[in-house]
PDB file of C-alpha atoms and ligand atoms in Angstrom:
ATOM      1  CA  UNK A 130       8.203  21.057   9.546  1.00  0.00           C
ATOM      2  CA  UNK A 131       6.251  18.064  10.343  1.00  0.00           C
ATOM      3  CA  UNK A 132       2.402  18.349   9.967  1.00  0.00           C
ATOM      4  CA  UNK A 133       1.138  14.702   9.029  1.00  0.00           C
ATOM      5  CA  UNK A 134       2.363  10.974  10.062  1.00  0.00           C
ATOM      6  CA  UNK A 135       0.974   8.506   7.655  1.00  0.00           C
ATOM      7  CA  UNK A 136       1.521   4.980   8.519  1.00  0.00           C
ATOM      8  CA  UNK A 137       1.653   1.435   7.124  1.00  0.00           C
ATOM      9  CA  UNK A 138      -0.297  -0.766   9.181  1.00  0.00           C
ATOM     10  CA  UNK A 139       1.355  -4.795   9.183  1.00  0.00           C
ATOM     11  CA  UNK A 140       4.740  -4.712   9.840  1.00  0.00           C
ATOM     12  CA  UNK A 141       4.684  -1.157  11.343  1.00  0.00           C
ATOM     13  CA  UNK A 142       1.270  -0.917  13.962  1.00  0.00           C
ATOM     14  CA  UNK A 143       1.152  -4.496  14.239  1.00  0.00           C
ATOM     15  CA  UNK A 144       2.850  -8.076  13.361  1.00  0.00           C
ATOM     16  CA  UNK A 145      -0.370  -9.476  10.766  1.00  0.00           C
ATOM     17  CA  UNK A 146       2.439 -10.808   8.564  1.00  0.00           C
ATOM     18  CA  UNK A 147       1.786 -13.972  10.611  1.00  0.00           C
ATOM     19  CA  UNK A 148      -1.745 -14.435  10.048  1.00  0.00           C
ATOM     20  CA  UNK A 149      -1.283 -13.537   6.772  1.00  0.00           C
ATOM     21  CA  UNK A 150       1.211 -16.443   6.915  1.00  0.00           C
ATOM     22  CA  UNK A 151      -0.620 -19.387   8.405  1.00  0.00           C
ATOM     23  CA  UNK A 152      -4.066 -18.379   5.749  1.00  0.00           C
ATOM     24  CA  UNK A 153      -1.565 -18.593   2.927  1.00  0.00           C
ATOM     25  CA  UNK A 154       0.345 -21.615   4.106  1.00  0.00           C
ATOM     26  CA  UNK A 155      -3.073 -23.834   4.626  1.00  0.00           C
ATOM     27  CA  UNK A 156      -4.407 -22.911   1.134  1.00  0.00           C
ATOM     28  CA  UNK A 157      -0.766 -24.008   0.002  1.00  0.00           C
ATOM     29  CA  UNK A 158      -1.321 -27.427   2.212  1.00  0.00           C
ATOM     30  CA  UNK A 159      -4.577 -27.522  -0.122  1.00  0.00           C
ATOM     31  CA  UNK A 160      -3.447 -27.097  -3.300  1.00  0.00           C
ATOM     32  CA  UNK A 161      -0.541 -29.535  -2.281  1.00  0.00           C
ATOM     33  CA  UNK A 162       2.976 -28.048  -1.613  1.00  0.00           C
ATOM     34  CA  UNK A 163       4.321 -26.335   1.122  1.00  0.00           C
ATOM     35  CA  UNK A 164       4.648 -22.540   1.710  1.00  0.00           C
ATOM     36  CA  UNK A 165       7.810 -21.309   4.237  1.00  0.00           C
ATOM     37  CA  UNK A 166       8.408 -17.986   6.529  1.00  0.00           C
ATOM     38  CA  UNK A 167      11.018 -17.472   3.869  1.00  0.00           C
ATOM     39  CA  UNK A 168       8.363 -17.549   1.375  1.00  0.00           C
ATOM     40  CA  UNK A 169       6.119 -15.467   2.921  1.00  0.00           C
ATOM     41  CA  UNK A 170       8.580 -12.264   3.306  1.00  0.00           C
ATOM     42  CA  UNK A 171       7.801 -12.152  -0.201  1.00  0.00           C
ATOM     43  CA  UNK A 172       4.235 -11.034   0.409  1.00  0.00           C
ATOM     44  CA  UNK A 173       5.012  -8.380   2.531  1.00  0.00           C
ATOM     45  CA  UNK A 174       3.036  -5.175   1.563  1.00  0.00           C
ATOM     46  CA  UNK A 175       1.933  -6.811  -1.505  1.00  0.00           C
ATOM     47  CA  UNK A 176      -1.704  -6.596  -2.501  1.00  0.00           C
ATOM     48  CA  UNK A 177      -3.490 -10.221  -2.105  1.00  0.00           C
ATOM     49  CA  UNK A 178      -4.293 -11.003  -6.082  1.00  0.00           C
ATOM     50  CA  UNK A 179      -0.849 -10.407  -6.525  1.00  0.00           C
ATOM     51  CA  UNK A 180       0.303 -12.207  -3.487  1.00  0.00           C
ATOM     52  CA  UNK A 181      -1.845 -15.334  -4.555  1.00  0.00           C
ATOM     53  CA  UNK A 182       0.188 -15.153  -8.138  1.00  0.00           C
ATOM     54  CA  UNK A 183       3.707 -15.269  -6.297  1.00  0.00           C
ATOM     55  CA  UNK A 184       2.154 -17.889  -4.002  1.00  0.00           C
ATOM     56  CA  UNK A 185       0.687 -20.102  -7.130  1.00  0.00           C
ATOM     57  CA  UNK A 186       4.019 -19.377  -8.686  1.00  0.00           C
ATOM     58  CA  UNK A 187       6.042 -21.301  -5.910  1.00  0.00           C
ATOM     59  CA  UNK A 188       4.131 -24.279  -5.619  1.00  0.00           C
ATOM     60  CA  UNK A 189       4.176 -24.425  -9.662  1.00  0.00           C
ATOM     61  CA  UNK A 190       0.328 -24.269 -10.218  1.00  0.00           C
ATOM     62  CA  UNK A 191      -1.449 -22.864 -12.878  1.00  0.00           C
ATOM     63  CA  UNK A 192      -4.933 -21.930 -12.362  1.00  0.00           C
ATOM     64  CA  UNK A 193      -8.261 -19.477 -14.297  1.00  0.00           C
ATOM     65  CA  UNK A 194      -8.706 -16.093 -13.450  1.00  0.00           C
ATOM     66  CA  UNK A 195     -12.400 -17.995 -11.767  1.00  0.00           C
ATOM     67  CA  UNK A 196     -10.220 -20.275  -9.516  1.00  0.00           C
ATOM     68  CA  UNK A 197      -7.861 -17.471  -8.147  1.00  0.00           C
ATOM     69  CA  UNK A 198     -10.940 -15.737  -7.016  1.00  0.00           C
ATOM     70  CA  UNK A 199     -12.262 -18.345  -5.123  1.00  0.00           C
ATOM     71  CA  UNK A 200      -8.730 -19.586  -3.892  1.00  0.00           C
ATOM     72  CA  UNK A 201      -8.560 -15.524  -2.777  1.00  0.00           C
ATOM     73  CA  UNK A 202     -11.644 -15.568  -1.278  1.00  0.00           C
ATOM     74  CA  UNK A 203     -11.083 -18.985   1.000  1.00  0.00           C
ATOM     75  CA  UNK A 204      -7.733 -17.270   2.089  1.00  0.00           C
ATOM     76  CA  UNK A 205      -9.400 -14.312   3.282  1.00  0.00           C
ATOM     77  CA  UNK A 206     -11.976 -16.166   5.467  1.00  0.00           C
ATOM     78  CA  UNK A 207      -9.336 -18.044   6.872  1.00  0.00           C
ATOM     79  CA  UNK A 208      -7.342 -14.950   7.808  1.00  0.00           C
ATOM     80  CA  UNK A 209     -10.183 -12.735   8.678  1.00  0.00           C
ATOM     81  CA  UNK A 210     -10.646 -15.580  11.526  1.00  0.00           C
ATOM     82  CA  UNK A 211      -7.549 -15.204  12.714  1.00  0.00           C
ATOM     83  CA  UNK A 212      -8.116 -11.621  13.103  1.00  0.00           C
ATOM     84  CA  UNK A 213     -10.723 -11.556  14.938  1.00  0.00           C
ATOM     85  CA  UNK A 214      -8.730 -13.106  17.766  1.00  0.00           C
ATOM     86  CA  UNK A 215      -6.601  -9.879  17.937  1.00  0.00           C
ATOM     87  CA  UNK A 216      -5.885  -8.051  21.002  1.00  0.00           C
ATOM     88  CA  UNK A 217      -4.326  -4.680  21.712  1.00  0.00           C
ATOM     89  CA  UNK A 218      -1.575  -6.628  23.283  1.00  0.00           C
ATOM     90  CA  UNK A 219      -0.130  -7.353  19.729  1.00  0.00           C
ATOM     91  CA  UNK A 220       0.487  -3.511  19.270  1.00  0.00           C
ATOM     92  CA  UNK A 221       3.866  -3.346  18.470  1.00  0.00           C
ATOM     93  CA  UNK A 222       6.230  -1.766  21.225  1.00  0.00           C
ATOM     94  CA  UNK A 223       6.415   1.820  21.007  1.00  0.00           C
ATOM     95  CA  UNK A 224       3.268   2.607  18.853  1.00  0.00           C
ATOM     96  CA  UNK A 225       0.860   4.519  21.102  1.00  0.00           C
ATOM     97  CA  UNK A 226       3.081   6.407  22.838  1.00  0.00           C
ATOM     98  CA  UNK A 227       4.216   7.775  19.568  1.00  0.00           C
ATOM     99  CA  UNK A 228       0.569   8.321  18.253  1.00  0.00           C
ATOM    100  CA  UNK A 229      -0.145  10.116  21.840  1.00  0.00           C
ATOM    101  CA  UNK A 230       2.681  12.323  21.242  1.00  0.00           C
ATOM    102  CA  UNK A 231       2.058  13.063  17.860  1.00  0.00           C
ATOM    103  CA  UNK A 232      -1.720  13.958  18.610  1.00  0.00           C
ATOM    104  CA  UNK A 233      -0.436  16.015  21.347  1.00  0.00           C
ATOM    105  CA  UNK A 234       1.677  17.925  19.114  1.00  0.00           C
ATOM    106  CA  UNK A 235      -1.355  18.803  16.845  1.00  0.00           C
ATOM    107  CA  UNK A 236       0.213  16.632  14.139  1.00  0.00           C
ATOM    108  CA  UNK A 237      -2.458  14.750  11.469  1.00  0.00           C
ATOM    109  CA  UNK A 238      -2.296  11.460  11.493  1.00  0.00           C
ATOM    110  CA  UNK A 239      -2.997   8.537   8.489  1.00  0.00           C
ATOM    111  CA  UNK A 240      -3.413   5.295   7.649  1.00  0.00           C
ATOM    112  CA  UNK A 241      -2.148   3.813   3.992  1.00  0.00           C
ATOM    113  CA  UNK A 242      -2.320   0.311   4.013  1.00  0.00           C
ATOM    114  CA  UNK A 243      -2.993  -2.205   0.935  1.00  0.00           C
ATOM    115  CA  UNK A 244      -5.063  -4.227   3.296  1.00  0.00           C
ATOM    116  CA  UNK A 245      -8.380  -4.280   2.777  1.00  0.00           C
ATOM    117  CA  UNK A 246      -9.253  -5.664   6.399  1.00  0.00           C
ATOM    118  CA  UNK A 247      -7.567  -2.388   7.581  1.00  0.00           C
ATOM    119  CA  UNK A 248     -10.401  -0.867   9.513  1.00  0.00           C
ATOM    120  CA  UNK A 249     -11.708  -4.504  11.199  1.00  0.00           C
ATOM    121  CA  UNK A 250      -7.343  -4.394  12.428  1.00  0.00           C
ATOM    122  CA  UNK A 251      -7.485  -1.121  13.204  1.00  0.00           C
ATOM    123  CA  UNK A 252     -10.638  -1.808  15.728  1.00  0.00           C
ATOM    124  CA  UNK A 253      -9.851  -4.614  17.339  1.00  0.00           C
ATOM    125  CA  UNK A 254      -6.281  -3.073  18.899  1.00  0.00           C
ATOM    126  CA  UNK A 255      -8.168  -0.017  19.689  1.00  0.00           C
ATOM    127  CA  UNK A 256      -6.829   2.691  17.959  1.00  0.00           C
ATOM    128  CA  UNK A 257      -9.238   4.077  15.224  1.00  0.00           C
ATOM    129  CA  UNK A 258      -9.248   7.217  17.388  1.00  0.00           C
ATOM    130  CA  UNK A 259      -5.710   8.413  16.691  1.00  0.00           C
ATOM    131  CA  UNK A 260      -6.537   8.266  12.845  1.00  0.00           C
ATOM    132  CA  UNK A 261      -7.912  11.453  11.046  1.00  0.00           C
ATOM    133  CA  UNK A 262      -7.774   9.825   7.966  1.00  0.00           C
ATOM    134  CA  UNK A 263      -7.931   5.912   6.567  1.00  0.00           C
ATOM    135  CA  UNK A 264      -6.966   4.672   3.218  1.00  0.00           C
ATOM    136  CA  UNK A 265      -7.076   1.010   2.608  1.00  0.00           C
ATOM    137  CA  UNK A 266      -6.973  -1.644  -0.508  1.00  0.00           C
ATOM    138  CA  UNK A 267     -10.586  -0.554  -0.785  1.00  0.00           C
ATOM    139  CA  UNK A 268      -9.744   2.874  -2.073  1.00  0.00           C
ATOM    140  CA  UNK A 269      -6.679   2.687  -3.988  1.00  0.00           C
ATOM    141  CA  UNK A 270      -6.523   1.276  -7.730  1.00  0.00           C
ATOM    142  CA  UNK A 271      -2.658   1.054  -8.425  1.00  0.00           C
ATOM    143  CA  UNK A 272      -0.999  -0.686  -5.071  1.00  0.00           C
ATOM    144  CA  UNK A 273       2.708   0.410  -4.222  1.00  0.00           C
ATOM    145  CA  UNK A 274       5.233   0.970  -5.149  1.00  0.00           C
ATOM    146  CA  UNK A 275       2.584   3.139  -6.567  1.00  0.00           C
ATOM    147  CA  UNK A 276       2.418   6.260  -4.503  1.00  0.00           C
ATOM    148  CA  UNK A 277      -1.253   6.462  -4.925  1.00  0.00           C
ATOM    149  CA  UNK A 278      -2.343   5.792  -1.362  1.00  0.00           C
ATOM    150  CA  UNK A 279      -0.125   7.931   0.315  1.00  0.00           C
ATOM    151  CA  UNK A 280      -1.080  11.217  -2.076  1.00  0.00           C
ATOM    152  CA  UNK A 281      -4.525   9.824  -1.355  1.00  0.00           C
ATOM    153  CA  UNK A 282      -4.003   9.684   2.408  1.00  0.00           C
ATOM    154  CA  UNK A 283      -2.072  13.419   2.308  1.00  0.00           C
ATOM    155  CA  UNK A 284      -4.842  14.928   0.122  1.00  0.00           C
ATOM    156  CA  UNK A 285      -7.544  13.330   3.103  1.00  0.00           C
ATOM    157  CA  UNK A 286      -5.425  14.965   5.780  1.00  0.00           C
ATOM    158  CA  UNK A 287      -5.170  18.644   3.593  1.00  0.00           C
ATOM    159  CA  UNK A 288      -1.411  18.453   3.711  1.00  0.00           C
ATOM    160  CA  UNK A 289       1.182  18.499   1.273  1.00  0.00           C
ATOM    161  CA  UNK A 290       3.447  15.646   0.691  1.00  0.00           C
ATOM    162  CA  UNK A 291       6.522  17.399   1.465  1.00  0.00           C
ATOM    163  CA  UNK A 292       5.017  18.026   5.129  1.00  0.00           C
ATOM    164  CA  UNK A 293       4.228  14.460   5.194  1.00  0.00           C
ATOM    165  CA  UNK A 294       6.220  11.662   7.005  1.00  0.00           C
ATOM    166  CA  UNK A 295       5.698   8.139   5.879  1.00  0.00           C
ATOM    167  CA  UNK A 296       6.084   4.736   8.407  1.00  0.00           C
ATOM    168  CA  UNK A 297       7.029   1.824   6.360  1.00  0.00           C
ATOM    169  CA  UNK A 298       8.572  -1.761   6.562  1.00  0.00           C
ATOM    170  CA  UNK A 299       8.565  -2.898   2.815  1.00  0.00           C
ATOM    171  CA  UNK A 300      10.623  -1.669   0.215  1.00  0.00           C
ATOM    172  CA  UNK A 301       7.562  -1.311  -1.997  1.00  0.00           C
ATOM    173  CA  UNK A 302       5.837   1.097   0.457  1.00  0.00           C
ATOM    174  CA  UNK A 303       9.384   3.211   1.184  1.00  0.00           C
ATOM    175  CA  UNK A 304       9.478   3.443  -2.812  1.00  0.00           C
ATOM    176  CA  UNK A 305       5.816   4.461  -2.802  1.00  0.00           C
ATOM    177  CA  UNK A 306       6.380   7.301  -0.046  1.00  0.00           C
ATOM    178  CA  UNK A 307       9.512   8.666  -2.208  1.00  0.00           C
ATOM    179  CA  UNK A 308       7.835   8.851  -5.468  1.00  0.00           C
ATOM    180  CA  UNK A 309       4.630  10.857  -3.363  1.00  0.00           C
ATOM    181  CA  UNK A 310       7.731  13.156  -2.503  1.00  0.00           C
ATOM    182  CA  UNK A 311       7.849  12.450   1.377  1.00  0.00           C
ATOM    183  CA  UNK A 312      10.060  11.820   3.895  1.00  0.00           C
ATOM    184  CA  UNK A 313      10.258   8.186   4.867  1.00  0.00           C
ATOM    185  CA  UNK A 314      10.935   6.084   7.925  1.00  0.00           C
ATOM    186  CA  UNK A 315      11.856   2.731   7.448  1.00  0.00           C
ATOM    187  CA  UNK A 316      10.841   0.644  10.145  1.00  0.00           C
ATOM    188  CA  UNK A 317      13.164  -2.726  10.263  1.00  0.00           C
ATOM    189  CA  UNK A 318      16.614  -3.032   8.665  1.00  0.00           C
ATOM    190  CA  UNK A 319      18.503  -0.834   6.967  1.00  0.00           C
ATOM    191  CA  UNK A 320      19.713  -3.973   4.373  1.00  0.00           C
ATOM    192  CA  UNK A 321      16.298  -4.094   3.341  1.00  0.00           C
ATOM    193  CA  UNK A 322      15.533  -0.400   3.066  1.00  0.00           C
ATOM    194  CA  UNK A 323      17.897   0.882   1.009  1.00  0.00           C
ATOM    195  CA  UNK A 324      15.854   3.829  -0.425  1.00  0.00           C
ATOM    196  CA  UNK A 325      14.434   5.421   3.146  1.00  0.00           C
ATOM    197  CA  UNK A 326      15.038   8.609   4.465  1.00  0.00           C
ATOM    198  CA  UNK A 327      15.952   7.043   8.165  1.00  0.00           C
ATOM    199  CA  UNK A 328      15.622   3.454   9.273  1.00  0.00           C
ATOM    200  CA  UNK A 329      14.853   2.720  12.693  1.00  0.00           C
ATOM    201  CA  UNK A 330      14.520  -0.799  14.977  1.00  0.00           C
ATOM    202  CA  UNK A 331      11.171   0.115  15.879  1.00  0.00           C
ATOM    203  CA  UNK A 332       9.324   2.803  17.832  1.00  0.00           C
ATOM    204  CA  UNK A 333      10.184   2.763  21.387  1.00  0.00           C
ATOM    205  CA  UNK A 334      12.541   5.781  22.481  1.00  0.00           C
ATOM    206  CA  UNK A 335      11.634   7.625  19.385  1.00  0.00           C
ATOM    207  CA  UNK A 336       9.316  10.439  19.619  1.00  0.00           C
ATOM    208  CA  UNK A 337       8.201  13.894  17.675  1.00  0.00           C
ATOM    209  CA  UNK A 338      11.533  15.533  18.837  1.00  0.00           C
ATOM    210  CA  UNK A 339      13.693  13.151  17.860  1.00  0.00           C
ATOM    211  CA  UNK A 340      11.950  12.941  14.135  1.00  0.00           C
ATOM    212  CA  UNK A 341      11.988  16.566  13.340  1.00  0.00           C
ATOM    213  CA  UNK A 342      15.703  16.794  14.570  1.00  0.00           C
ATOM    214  CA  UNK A 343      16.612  13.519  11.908  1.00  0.00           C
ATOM    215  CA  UNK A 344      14.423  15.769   9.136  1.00  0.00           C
ATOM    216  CA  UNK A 345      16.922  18.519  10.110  1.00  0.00           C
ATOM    217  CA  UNK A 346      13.998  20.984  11.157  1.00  0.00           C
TER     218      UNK A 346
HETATM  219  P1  B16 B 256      -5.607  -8.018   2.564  1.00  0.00           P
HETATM  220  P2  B16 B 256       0.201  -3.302   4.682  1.00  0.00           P
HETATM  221  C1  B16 B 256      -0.487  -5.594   3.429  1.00  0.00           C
HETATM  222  O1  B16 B 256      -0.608  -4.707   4.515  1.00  0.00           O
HETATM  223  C2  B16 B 256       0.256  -6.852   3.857  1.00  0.00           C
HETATM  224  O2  B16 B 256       1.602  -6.547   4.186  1.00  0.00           O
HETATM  225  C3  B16 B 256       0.251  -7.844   2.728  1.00  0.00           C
HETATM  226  O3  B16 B 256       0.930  -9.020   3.111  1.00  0.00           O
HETATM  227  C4  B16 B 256      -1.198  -8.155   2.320  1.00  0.00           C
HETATM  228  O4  B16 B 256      -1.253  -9.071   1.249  1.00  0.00           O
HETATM  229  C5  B16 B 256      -1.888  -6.843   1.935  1.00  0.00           C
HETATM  230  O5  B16 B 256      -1.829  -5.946   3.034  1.00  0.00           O
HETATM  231  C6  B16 B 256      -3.355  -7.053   1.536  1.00  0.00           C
HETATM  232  O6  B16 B 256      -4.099  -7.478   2.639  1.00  0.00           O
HETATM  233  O7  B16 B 256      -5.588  -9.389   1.956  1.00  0.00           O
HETATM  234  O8  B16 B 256      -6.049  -8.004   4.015  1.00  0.00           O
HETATM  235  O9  B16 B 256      -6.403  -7.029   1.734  1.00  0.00           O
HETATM  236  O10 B16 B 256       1.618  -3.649   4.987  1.00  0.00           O
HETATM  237  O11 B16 B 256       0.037  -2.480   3.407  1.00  0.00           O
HETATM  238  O12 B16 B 256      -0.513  -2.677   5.858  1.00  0.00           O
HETATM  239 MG1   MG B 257       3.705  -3.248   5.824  1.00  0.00          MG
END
């Protein structure tokens, strides 16, 4: 039986990918080549250092431990400005019904995201409430496919990982929340979730009934 949700935050709560997207592609303009969408699905879940490596890596630059910080650090003011712009409108379809039901139900409910910006996201759409427990790039040491921040997230809540569900769009995170032994949704498509549990579209029509019947409980 079901007794905690934990949930990835961009890609599953809300689209950030994009702002993610336009920080990245102007320190790309900077530094002098471009950066595509294409490009960018390679970041997906994927801690910043390591996204700015993959990044650097595309355009062909090499650069000192001393510049990646700063070139980090100019990203992230650049995206934290586009977050602050955010709006409980861009809560994906689906996504507080689901949390209502689940809080309904008595069901704990997480947060495990590699962002570090987590909490700032998860106030401006509104929805810090719902959460009994946050773990964010601040509190993790190993990133996924590490399962680190989910154990850390299940350990928060009290509940064991084999009671736990996991929400995630990146294969990294899916293969995270199967090492931490859980069950895991895969929201997107099923080409690029190979390892979860159950893929679905997104949230709307899905609901607490309709997960413990695809566990089999
Ligand atoms: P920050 P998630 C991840 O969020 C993003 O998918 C990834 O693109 C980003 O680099 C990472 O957070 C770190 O974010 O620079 O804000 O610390 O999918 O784990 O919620
Ligand atoms: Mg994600």
């Amino acid at each position: 039986k079901t007794a905690a949700a934990i949930f990835d935050l961009d890609g599953v709560i809300v689209d950030t990918a994009k702002y993610h997207y336009l920080a990245w592609k102007r320190l790309a303009a900077e530094l002098g080549f471009d950066f595509s969408e294409a490009d960018n699905e390679r970041l997906k879940g994927v801690s910043r250092m390591r996204s700015l490596e993959i990044l650097l890596e595309i355009g062909g630059v090499t650069a000192t431990e001393q510049e990646k910080t700063v070139m980090a650090a100019k990203k992230n003011d650049w995206y934290l400005q586009y977050i602050q712009k955010i709006t409980p409108a861009e809560l994906l379809p689906g996504v507080v019904p689901f949390l209502e039901d689940l809080r309904a139900r008595g069901i704990k409910v997480a947060l495990a995201s590699a962002s570090k910006n987590a909490r700032v996201i998860l106030s401006r759409l509104e929805i810090e409430p719902y959460f009994d427990a946050i773990v964010d790039g601040n509190r993790v040491a190993k990133a996924k496919p590490d399962p680190e921040i989910f154990l850390t997230a299940a350990a928060d809540l009290g509940v064991v990982p084999a009671h736990c569900v996991v929400f995630e769009d990146a294969a990294a995170g899916v293969e995270a929340g199967k090492k931490a032994g859980m069950f895991v949704v895969g929201i997107g498509d099923r080409r690029n979730l190979p390892e979860a549990d159950l893929v679905l579209p997104g949230f709307p029509g899905f609901d607490y009934e309709a997960l413990q019947a695809a566990i089999g409980a």
